[in-house]
Short mmCIF file of C-alpha atoms in Angstrom, two decimals:
data_model
loop_
_atom_site.label_atom_id
_atom_site.label_comp_id
_atom_site.label_asym_id
_atom_site.label_seq_id
_atom_site.Cartn_x
_atom_site.Cartn_y
_atom_site.Cartn_z
CA MET A 1 26.05 -27.84 -91.31
CA ARG A 2 23.80 -27.67 -88.32
CA VAL A 3 25.13 -29.29 -85.18
CA ARG A 4 22.88 -29.86 -82.23
CA ILE A 5 24.53 -30.33 -78.84
CA GLU A 6 22.46 -31.83 -76.05
CA THR A 7 23.51 -31.46 -72.42
CA GLU A 8 22.61 -35.14 -72.01
CA GLN A 9 25.41 -35.99 -74.45
CA ILE A 10 28.19 -33.73 -73.15
CA GLY A 11 27.23 -33.83 -69.50
CA ASN A 12 27.70 -36.81 -67.23
CA ASP A 13 26.60 -38.02 -63.83
CA ARG A 14 29.44 -36.32 -62.00
CA ILE A 15 28.58 -32.94 -63.54
CA ARG A 16 24.90 -33.45 -62.80
CA LYS A 17 25.86 -34.24 -59.21
CA ILE A 18 27.91 -31.03 -58.97
CA GLU A 19 24.91 -29.07 -60.29
CA GLU A 20 22.60 -30.81 -57.83
CA VAL A 21 24.80 -30.16 -54.78
CA ALA A 22 25.43 -26.56 -55.89
CA ALA A 23 21.76 -26.03 -56.81
CA GLN A 24 23.08 -24.20 -59.89
CA SER A 25 23.05 -24.90 -63.62
CA VAL A 26 26.45 -24.55 -65.28
CA TYR A 27 24.71 -23.95 -68.63
CA ARG A 28 23.37 -20.56 -67.56
CA CYS A 29 26.86 -19.10 -67.87
CA TYR A 30 27.69 -17.34 -71.15
CA GLN A 31 31.39 -16.88 -70.41
CA CYS A 32 31.60 -13.10 -70.05
CA GLY A 33 34.45 -13.56 -67.58
CA LYS A 34 33.25 -11.00 -65.02
CA CYS A 35 33.67 -13.56 -62.22
CA SER A 36 37.36 -13.94 -63.06
CA ALA A 37 37.78 -10.17 -63.29
CA ALA A 38 36.23 -9.72 -59.84
CA CYS A 39 37.89 -12.68 -58.11
CA PRO A 40 40.61 -11.51 -55.68
CA ALA A 41 42.37 -14.90 -55.68
CA THR A 42 43.22 -15.52 -59.36
CA PRO A 43 47.02 -14.98 -59.02
CA GLU A 44 47.23 -18.16 -56.92
CA MET A 45 44.79 -20.15 -59.09
CA ASP A 46 45.91 -22.43 -61.92
CA MET A 47 42.54 -22.15 -63.71
CA LEU A 48 40.38 -19.03 -63.94
CA PRO A 49 36.94 -19.17 -62.27
CA ASN A 50 35.06 -18.78 -65.57
CA GLN A 51 37.15 -21.64 -67.01
CA VAL A 52 35.93 -23.89 -64.18
CA ILE A 53 32.38 -23.43 -65.44
CA ARG A 54 33.47 -23.78 -69.08
CA TYR A 55 35.12 -27.15 -68.47
CA LEU A 56 32.00 -28.34 -66.64
CA GLN A 57 29.82 -27.16 -69.53
CA LEU A 58 31.97 -29.19 -71.93
CA GLY A 59 31.83 -32.36 -69.84
CA LEU A 60 35.49 -32.11 -68.87
CA GLU A 61 35.10 -32.24 -65.08
CA GLU A 62 38.42 -34.13 -64.77
CA ARG A 63 40.25 -30.91 -65.57
CA VAL A 64 38.39 -29.13 -62.78
CA LEU A 65 39.13 -31.90 -60.28
CA GLU A 66 42.86 -31.53 -61.04
CA ALA A 67 42.83 -27.74 -60.65
CA ASN A 68 43.67 -25.95 -57.40
CA THR A 69 41.08 -23.24 -58.12
CA PRO A 70 38.19 -24.58 -56.00
CA TRP A 71 40.65 -24.99 -53.10
CA ILE A 72 41.93 -21.41 -53.39
CA CYS A 73 38.40 -19.97 -53.52
CA ALA A 74 37.53 -18.35 -50.17
CA SER A 75 33.77 -18.05 -50.89
CA CYS A 76 33.94 -14.24 -50.72
CA LEU A 77 31.05 -14.00 -53.22
CA GLN A 78 32.52 -11.27 -55.42
CA CYS A 79 31.82 -13.57 -58.40
CA ARG A 80 28.19 -13.95 -57.46
CA ALA A 81 27.83 -10.20 -56.92
CA VAL A 82 28.96 -9.38 -60.47
CA CYS A 83 27.46 -12.28 -62.47
CA PRO A 84 24.92 -10.91 -64.99
CA LYS A 85 23.30 -14.34 -65.23
CA GLY A 86 22.83 -14.84 -61.52
CA VAL A 87 25.13 -17.85 -61.31
CA ASP A 88 26.40 -18.47 -57.78
CA LEU A 89 29.85 -19.72 -58.71
CA ALA A 90 30.87 -19.98 -55.06
CA ARG A 91 28.28 -22.75 -54.71
CA ILE A 92 29.74 -24.59 -57.70
CA MET A 93 33.23 -24.33 -56.14
CA GLU A 94 31.79 -25.64 -52.86
CA ALA A 95 30.14 -28.57 -54.63
CA VAL A 96 33.43 -29.50 -56.32
CA ARG A 97 35.16 -29.41 -52.91
CA MET A 98 32.37 -31.23 -51.10
CA LEU A 99 32.22 -34.14 -53.52
CA GLN A 100 35.96 -34.66 -53.01
CA LEU A 101 35.86 -34.16 -49.23
CA ARG A 102 33.10 -36.73 -49.03
CA LYS A 103 35.43 -39.20 -50.72
CA GLY A 104 38.08 -38.56 -48.10
CA ARG A 105 40.27 -35.91 -49.72
CA ASN A 106 42.23 -34.07 -47.05
CA GLU A 107 43.40 -30.66 -48.20
CA ILE A 108 45.03 -29.52 -44.99
CA ARG A 109 46.53 -30.96 -41.85
CA LEU A 110 45.74 -28.48 -39.09
CA GLN A 111 47.75 -30.58 -36.63
CA ASP A 112 50.89 -29.71 -38.61
CA LEU A 113 50.55 -25.99 -37.90
CA PRO A 114 53.25 -24.81 -35.46
CA PRO A 115 51.98 -24.58 -31.84
CA GLU A 116 53.10 -20.94 -31.48
CA TYR A 117 51.06 -20.09 -34.59
CA LEU A 118 48.02 -21.90 -33.20
CA LYS A 119 48.24 -19.73 -30.09
CA ARG A 120 47.89 -16.59 -32.22
CA VAL A 121 45.10 -17.51 -34.62
CA PRO A 122 41.42 -16.83 -33.89
CA GLN A 123 39.29 -19.94 -33.30
CA ILE A 124 36.94 -19.03 -36.10
CA LEU A 125 39.83 -19.37 -38.56
CA LEU A 126 40.55 -22.95 -37.57
CA ILE A 127 36.90 -23.94 -37.57
CA SER A 128 36.27 -22.35 -40.98
CA ALA A 129 39.37 -24.02 -42.40
CA SER A 130 38.35 -27.41 -41.05
CA ARG A 131 34.89 -26.98 -42.58
CA LYS A 132 36.39 -26.17 -45.97
CA PHE A 133 39.36 -28.53 -46.16
CA VAL A 134 38.98 -31.55 -43.88
CA PRO A 135 37.20 -34.72 -45.09
CA LEU A 136 33.72 -35.49 -43.88
CA SER A 137 34.23 -39.22 -43.69
CA MET B 1 17.10 -1.48 -23.28
CA ASN B 2 18.23 -5.11 -22.99
CA LEU B 3 19.31 -6.88 -26.16
CA THR B 4 19.80 -10.64 -26.51
CA TYR B 5 23.34 -11.21 -27.71
CA PHE B 6 25.31 -14.04 -29.34
CA PRO B 7 29.07 -13.66 -28.75
CA GLY B 8 30.45 -16.80 -30.48
CA CYS B 9 33.69 -18.66 -29.84
CA THR B 10 36.29 -16.09 -30.85
CA LEU B 11 34.85 -13.25 -28.79
CA TYR B 12 35.28 -15.44 -25.74
CA THR B 13 38.93 -16.13 -26.46
CA LYS B 14 41.07 -14.29 -29.02
CA ALA B 15 38.84 -11.25 -29.55
CA LYS B 16 37.92 -10.37 -25.97
CA ALA B 17 38.38 -6.64 -26.48
CA PHE B 18 35.95 -6.73 -29.44
CA ASP B 19 33.31 -8.10 -27.05
CA GLU B 20 34.24 -6.08 -23.97
CA ALA B 21 34.35 -2.80 -25.90
CA ALA B 22 30.93 -3.54 -27.44
CA LYS B 23 29.43 -4.12 -24.00
CA ARG B 24 30.97 -1.01 -22.46
CA ALA B 25 29.98 1.15 -25.44
CA GLY B 26 26.45 -0.26 -25.20
CA GLU B 27 26.18 0.77 -21.53
CA ARG B 28 27.29 4.29 -22.41
CA LEU B 29 24.68 4.41 -25.20
CA GLY B 30 21.83 3.08 -23.09
CA PHE B 31 21.60 -0.62 -23.97
CA THR B 32 22.80 -3.80 -22.31
CA LEU B 33 24.02 -6.82 -24.26
CA GLU B 34 22.59 -9.85 -22.50
CA GLU B 35 24.19 -13.12 -23.49
CA MET B 36 21.65 -15.63 -24.80
CA PRO B 37 21.36 -18.87 -22.82
CA TYR B 38 22.97 -22.13 -23.96
CA TRP B 39 24.58 -20.92 -27.15
CA THR B 40 26.75 -23.19 -29.27
CA CYS B 41 29.13 -22.71 -32.19
CA CYS B 42 27.47 -21.05 -35.22
CA GLY B 43 29.29 -23.48 -37.53
CA ALA B 44 31.78 -20.84 -38.77
CA THR B 45 30.84 -21.18 -42.45
CA PHE B 46 27.43 -21.06 -44.08
CA PRO B 47 27.02 -24.36 -45.98
CA LEU B 48 26.90 -23.54 -49.70
CA ALA B 49 26.09 -27.16 -50.58
CA GLU B 50 22.32 -27.42 -50.95
CA ASP B 51 22.21 -31.00 -49.65
CA TYR B 52 24.28 -30.39 -46.52
CA ASP B 53 21.47 -29.99 -43.99
CA MET B 54 23.61 -31.24 -41.11
CA ALA B 55 25.66 -28.03 -41.26
CA LEU B 56 22.48 -26.04 -40.57
CA ALA B 57 21.83 -27.88 -37.30
CA SER B 58 24.21 -25.83 -35.18
CA PRO B 59 23.17 -22.33 -36.36
CA THR B 60 19.48 -23.31 -36.31
CA ARG B 61 19.84 -24.46 -32.71
CA VAL B 62 21.26 -21.02 -31.85
CA LEU B 63 18.34 -19.29 -33.58
CA ALA B 64 15.72 -21.51 -31.90
CA ARG B 65 17.20 -20.97 -28.43
CA ALA B 66 17.56 -17.23 -28.96
CA ARG B 67 13.91 -17.03 -30.05
CA LYS B 68 12.87 -18.36 -26.65
CA ALA B 69 14.57 -15.34 -25.05
CA SER B 70 13.63 -12.62 -27.53
CA ASP B 71 12.43 -11.73 -31.03
CA LYS B 72 15.78 -10.08 -31.82
CA LEU B 73 19.30 -11.44 -31.66
CA VAL B 74 22.34 -9.16 -31.80
CA THR B 75 25.62 -10.45 -33.24
CA LEU B 76 29.04 -8.88 -33.50
CA CYS B 77 31.47 -11.27 -35.22
CA ALA B 78 30.95 -10.86 -38.98
CA VAL B 79 31.39 -14.62 -39.50
CA CYS B 80 28.71 -15.59 -36.96
CA HIS B 81 26.46 -12.84 -38.29
CA ASN B 82 26.75 -14.10 -41.86
CA VAL B 83 26.11 -17.74 -40.87
CA LEU B 84 23.16 -16.97 -38.57
CA LYS B 85 21.54 -14.50 -40.96
CA ARG B 86 21.86 -16.80 -43.97
CA THR B 87 20.61 -19.79 -41.98
CA ASN B 88 17.66 -17.69 -40.84
CA HIS B 89 16.94 -16.90 -44.49
CA VAL B 90 16.79 -20.64 -45.25
CA MET B 91 14.43 -21.14 -42.29
CA GLN B 92 12.20 -18.33 -43.57
CA THR B 93 12.10 -19.33 -47.23
CA ASN B 94 12.47 -23.12 -47.35
CA PRO B 95 9.83 -24.89 -45.21
CA GLU B 96 11.03 -28.31 -46.28
CA ARG B 97 14.60 -27.78 -45.09
CA ARG B 98 13.34 -26.02 -41.97
CA ALA B 99 11.18 -29.03 -41.07
CA LYS B 100 14.05 -31.43 -41.67
CA VAL B 101 16.57 -29.46 -39.59
CA THR B 102 14.25 -28.57 -36.70
CA ASP B 103 13.03 -32.19 -36.50
CA PHE B 104 16.62 -33.36 -36.34
CA ILE B 105 17.66 -30.97 -33.55
CA ASP B 106 14.33 -31.41 -31.80
CA GLU B 107 13.64 -27.69 -31.44
CA ASP B 108 10.70 -25.62 -32.65
CA TYR B 109 11.63 -22.67 -34.77
CA ALA B 110 9.43 -20.78 -37.21
CA GLY B 111 12.07 -18.41 -38.60
CA ASP B 112 10.58 -15.48 -36.68
CA LEU B 113 13.74 -14.08 -35.10
CA ALA B 114 15.40 -10.93 -36.43
CA VAL B 115 19.19 -11.30 -36.60
CA LEU B 116 20.77 -7.87 -36.22
CA HIS B 117 24.37 -6.84 -36.39
CA TYR B 118 25.64 -4.50 -33.65
CA LEU B 119 26.25 -1.90 -36.38
CA GLU B 120 22.54 -2.05 -37.24
CA VAL B 121 21.68 -1.48 -33.58
CA LEU B 122 23.85 1.64 -33.62
CA ARG B 123 22.27 2.91 -36.84
CA ASP B 124 18.64 1.87 -36.39
CA GLU B 125 18.03 1.69 -32.64
CA VAL B 126 20.45 4.27 -31.18
CA GLY B 127 20.81 6.45 -34.26
CA PHE B 128 24.09 8.00 -35.39
CA ASP B 129 22.96 11.55 -34.47
CA ALA B 130 22.18 10.50 -30.88
CA LEU B 131 25.45 8.57 -30.79
CA ALA B 132 27.41 11.66 -31.91
CA GLU B 133 26.11 13.53 -28.88
CA LYS B 134 27.62 10.94 -26.53
CA VAL B 135 31.12 11.24 -27.95
CA ALA B 136 33.55 12.26 -25.18
CA ARG B 137 36.78 12.06 -27.11
CA ALA B 138 36.12 13.13 -30.70
CA LEU B 139 38.42 11.41 -33.17
CA GLU B 140 39.30 14.76 -34.76
CA GLY B 141 41.73 14.53 -37.62
CA LEU B 142 41.91 10.75 -37.46
CA LYS B 143 41.68 9.10 -40.87
CA VAL B 144 40.06 5.71 -40.49
CA ALA B 145 39.65 3.14 -43.26
CA PRO B 146 36.56 0.99 -42.70
CA PHE B 147 37.06 -2.60 -43.84
CA TYR B 148 33.84 -4.46 -44.62
CA GLY B 149 35.43 -7.60 -46.01
CA CYS B 150 33.37 -10.27 -47.71
CA LEU B 151 30.92 -11.45 -45.06
CA LEU B 152 29.21 -8.38 -43.67
CA LEU B 153 27.32 -7.30 -46.79
CA ARG B 154 27.19 -10.21 -49.24
CA PRO B 155 24.94 -11.72 -50.44
CA LYS B 156 22.95 -8.50 -50.54
CA ALA B 157 19.46 -10.05 -50.72
CA GLU B 158 20.09 -12.14 -47.60
CA MET B 159 22.25 -9.81 -45.49
CA GLN B 160 20.08 -6.72 -46.13
CA MET B 161 22.35 -4.46 -44.11
CA ASP B 162 23.71 -2.04 -46.66
CA ASP B 163 24.53 -1.72 -50.36
CA PRO B 164 27.60 -3.92 -50.97
CA ASP B 165 28.71 -1.68 -53.85
CA ARG B 166 28.35 1.58 -51.97
CA PRO B 167 28.20 0.83 -48.28
CA ARG B 168 28.00 3.68 -45.77
CA ILE B 169 27.14 2.18 -42.40
CA PHE B 170 30.78 2.17 -41.23
CA GLU B 171 31.43 5.57 -42.80
CA ASP B 172 28.41 7.09 -41.05
CA LEU B 173 29.53 5.62 -37.72
CA LEU B 174 33.06 6.99 -38.14
CA THR B 175 31.70 10.43 -39.07
CA ALA B 176 29.53 10.38 -35.92
CA LEU B 177 32.68 9.67 -33.88
CA GLY B 178 34.38 12.73 -35.37
CA ALA B 179 36.81 10.73 -37.51
CA GLU B 180 37.34 11.10 -41.22
CA PRO B 181 36.33 7.91 -43.08
CA VAL B 182 38.82 6.96 -45.78
CA ASP B 183 37.29 6.03 -49.12
CA TYR B 184 39.35 3.32 -50.84
CA PRO B 185 38.54 0.73 -53.48
CA MET B 186 39.46 -2.39 -51.47
CA LYS B 187 37.01 -1.92 -48.58
CA SER B 188 34.82 -4.94 -49.38
CA GLU B 189 37.43 -7.25 -50.87
CA CYS B 190 38.51 -10.56 -49.34
CA CYS B 191 41.39 -10.58 -46.83
CA GLY B 192 42.14 -14.22 -47.67
CA ALA B 193 40.10 -15.47 -44.71
CA PHE B 194 40.83 -19.11 -43.70
CA GLN B 195 43.14 -19.44 -46.72
CA VAL B 196 45.93 -18.15 -44.48
CA VAL B 197 46.36 -21.71 -43.17
CA HIS B 198 46.08 -23.20 -46.68
CA SER B 199 47.46 -20.67 -49.17
CA ASP B 200 49.47 -18.29 -47.07
CA ALA B 201 50.63 -16.59 -50.30
CA MET B 202 47.05 -15.76 -51.24
CA ALA B 203 46.08 -14.38 -47.85
CA THR B 204 49.26 -12.33 -47.50
CA ARG B 205 48.90 -10.83 -50.98
CA CYS B 206 45.20 -10.02 -50.51
CA SER B 207 45.90 -8.43 -47.12
CA ARG B 208 48.86 -6.47 -48.55
CA GLU B 209 46.68 -5.05 -51.35
CA ILE B 210 44.03 -3.96 -48.84
CA ILE B 211 46.50 -2.40 -46.39
CA GLY B 212 48.40 -0.75 -49.25
CA SER B 213 45.20 0.72 -50.68
CA ALA B 214 44.08 2.09 -47.29
CA ARG B 215 47.58 3.51 -46.65
CA ALA B 216 47.73 5.13 -50.07
CA ARG B 217 44.54 7.02 -49.20
CA GLY B 218 46.09 8.25 -45.96
CA ALA B 219 44.58 5.89 -43.37
CA ASP B 220 45.93 6.16 -39.80
CA LEU B 221 43.85 3.15 -38.71
CA VAL B 222 41.80 0.35 -40.22
CA VAL B 223 38.64 -0.89 -38.48
CA THR B 224 36.78 -4.15 -39.06
CA ALA B 225 33.97 -6.28 -37.63
CA CYS B 226 35.59 -9.63 -38.39
CA PRO B 227 38.14 -11.58 -36.30
CA LEU B 228 39.47 -13.25 -39.46
CA CYS B 229 40.03 -9.90 -41.18
CA GLN B 230 41.54 -8.41 -38.04
CA PHE B 231 43.96 -11.30 -37.77
CA ASN B 232 45.01 -11.39 -41.43
CA LEU B 233 45.29 -7.63 -41.93
CA ASP B 234 47.22 -7.15 -38.68
CA ASP B 235 49.31 -10.31 -38.36
CA ARG B 236 50.39 -10.41 -42.05
CA GLN B 237 52.02 -6.97 -41.79
CA ALA B 238 55.22 -8.52 -40.45
CA GLU B 239 55.49 -10.48 -43.72
CA MET B 240 54.67 -7.37 -45.75
CA ALA B 241 57.45 -5.45 -44.01
CA LYS B 242 59.95 -8.22 -44.78
CA ALA B 243 59.12 -8.09 -48.49
CA ASP B 244 59.08 -4.29 -48.76
CA LYS B 245 61.66 -2.16 -46.96
CA GLY B 246 59.57 1.01 -47.36
CA PHE B 247 56.46 -0.61 -45.82
CA ARG B 248 54.72 1.40 -43.11
CA GLY B 249 52.39 -0.45 -40.83
CA VAL B 250 48.85 0.60 -39.99
CA PRO B 251 47.02 -0.59 -36.85
CA VAL B 252 43.91 -2.72 -37.37
CA LEU B 253 41.22 -2.40 -34.69
CA TYR B 254 37.78 -3.80 -34.10
CA PHE B 255 35.28 -1.01 -34.65
CA THR B 256 33.93 -1.41 -31.11
CA GLU B 257 37.39 -0.66 -29.69
CA LEU B 258 37.44 2.68 -31.50
CA LEU B 259 33.81 3.33 -30.57
CA ALA B 260 34.43 2.70 -26.86
CA VAL B 261 37.51 4.93 -26.88
CA ALA B 262 35.55 7.73 -28.57
CA LEU B 263 32.77 7.36 -25.97
CA GLY B 264 35.34 7.86 -23.20
CA GLU B 265 36.78 4.45 -22.29
CA GLY B 266 40.48 4.45 -21.43
CA LEU B 267 43.06 3.15 -23.87
CA ASP B 268 43.89 0.30 -21.46
CA LEU B 269 40.84 -1.40 -22.98
CA LEU B 270 42.96 -2.09 -26.06
CA SER B 271 45.50 -4.11 -24.11
CA ALA B 272 43.04 -7.04 -23.91
CA GLU B 273 43.62 -7.59 -27.60
CA ARG B 274 46.62 -8.88 -29.41
CA HIS B 275 47.55 -6.09 -31.83
CA ALA B 276 50.63 -6.92 -33.90
CA VAL B 277 50.74 -3.26 -34.96
CA ASP B 278 50.27 -1.17 -31.80
CA PRO B 279 47.31 1.23 -32.14
CA VAL B 280 48.01 3.12 -28.89
CA PRO B 281 50.44 5.76 -30.28
CA VAL B 282 47.94 6.88 -32.92
CA LEU B 283 45.13 7.13 -30.36
CA GLN B 284 47.27 8.75 -27.66
CA ALA B 285 47.83 11.65 -30.03
CA LEU B 286 44.13 12.46 -29.56
CA GLY B 287 44.72 13.28 -25.91
CA ASP B 288 43.25 11.50 -22.93
CA GLU B 289 39.82 12.79 -22.01
CA ALA B 290 38.47 9.57 -20.58
CA ALA B 291 35.27 10.22 -18.69
#
């Protein structure tokens, strides 16, 4: 039996928004898994990087929104460097974060860091962290 | 030779020795780093969201102001370098976004500034052979692991500094200084970056793997161009020692600190920096030939 799957059927507005913000198509990925092999952060992730794309391809973005993976990603671009299809997965991770930050999700409270720790850390660390984890609205 | 220079926030505060050593080394090599006028924060992360034009305002303002002073801008912090170079790439390749951002910040900028890293100045303007001749205290017998991290070389098409898979710019510099560069597989991995304030476990593990890999290949020192890497790789070693009784620390320096010392600056230069693992004993073993 021939089954035809259209991205219009399995996709949805939220996934299209992620693709738009990331400027990437999730359907380019053919699940070779090289991104997950190259990613230095997988031990702390509850979903592998290639699985993030797979769930988005299948229209199951809820699973991705529940995962900690986009929040553990440090945008080091190892995934992009090894992808044979030229997918910039770091941009997809950023889009997933951004769409939640824009709705007010707060992933970190920098004010809770101990004062003696704040004295040690380089400024660029705090600014980067606030750009990645603190809501935009 | 005067070069227009962008220091960025951290080099003014927590990484003063990184900046000071770069300036002193420059003077010894025949160039002066001249701070660009009216610089602001670079933004600290390049915005990966295609619709987030606001995040390009700050780095574009830096580029536009630097262009008024020169056609070249030298950076040192790997984070600033990555943000400014990638923003410049957007300005050069996306006229629509350039128009939107420059209109918003009310500055003219045509994308015609070259953003250079200090390492590129050493390689392409000074030349490593000429640099080798200026070495006053050769780092003979010193095994140094260069740490590129994630920001200096990737993405390759935009950074255009060196091959991310087989980089050699740090290695060639270290060879010119008389040191022995350590080849190890973790040299362009991620140190955990800003995750240290979010997933401390991730940053500590990543840093431990990098330090362990450099140590296993015999490194006496690690050098980096990034304040985030320097902090994570150095500061996390206390945690690594707690978890592993046999752990042996390795000092983590900014490459300009090692460069300035090799060119003849005194080791007191290093005291401006907070080094959790003290680098002075390793360098003192070289003898003091400060000129």
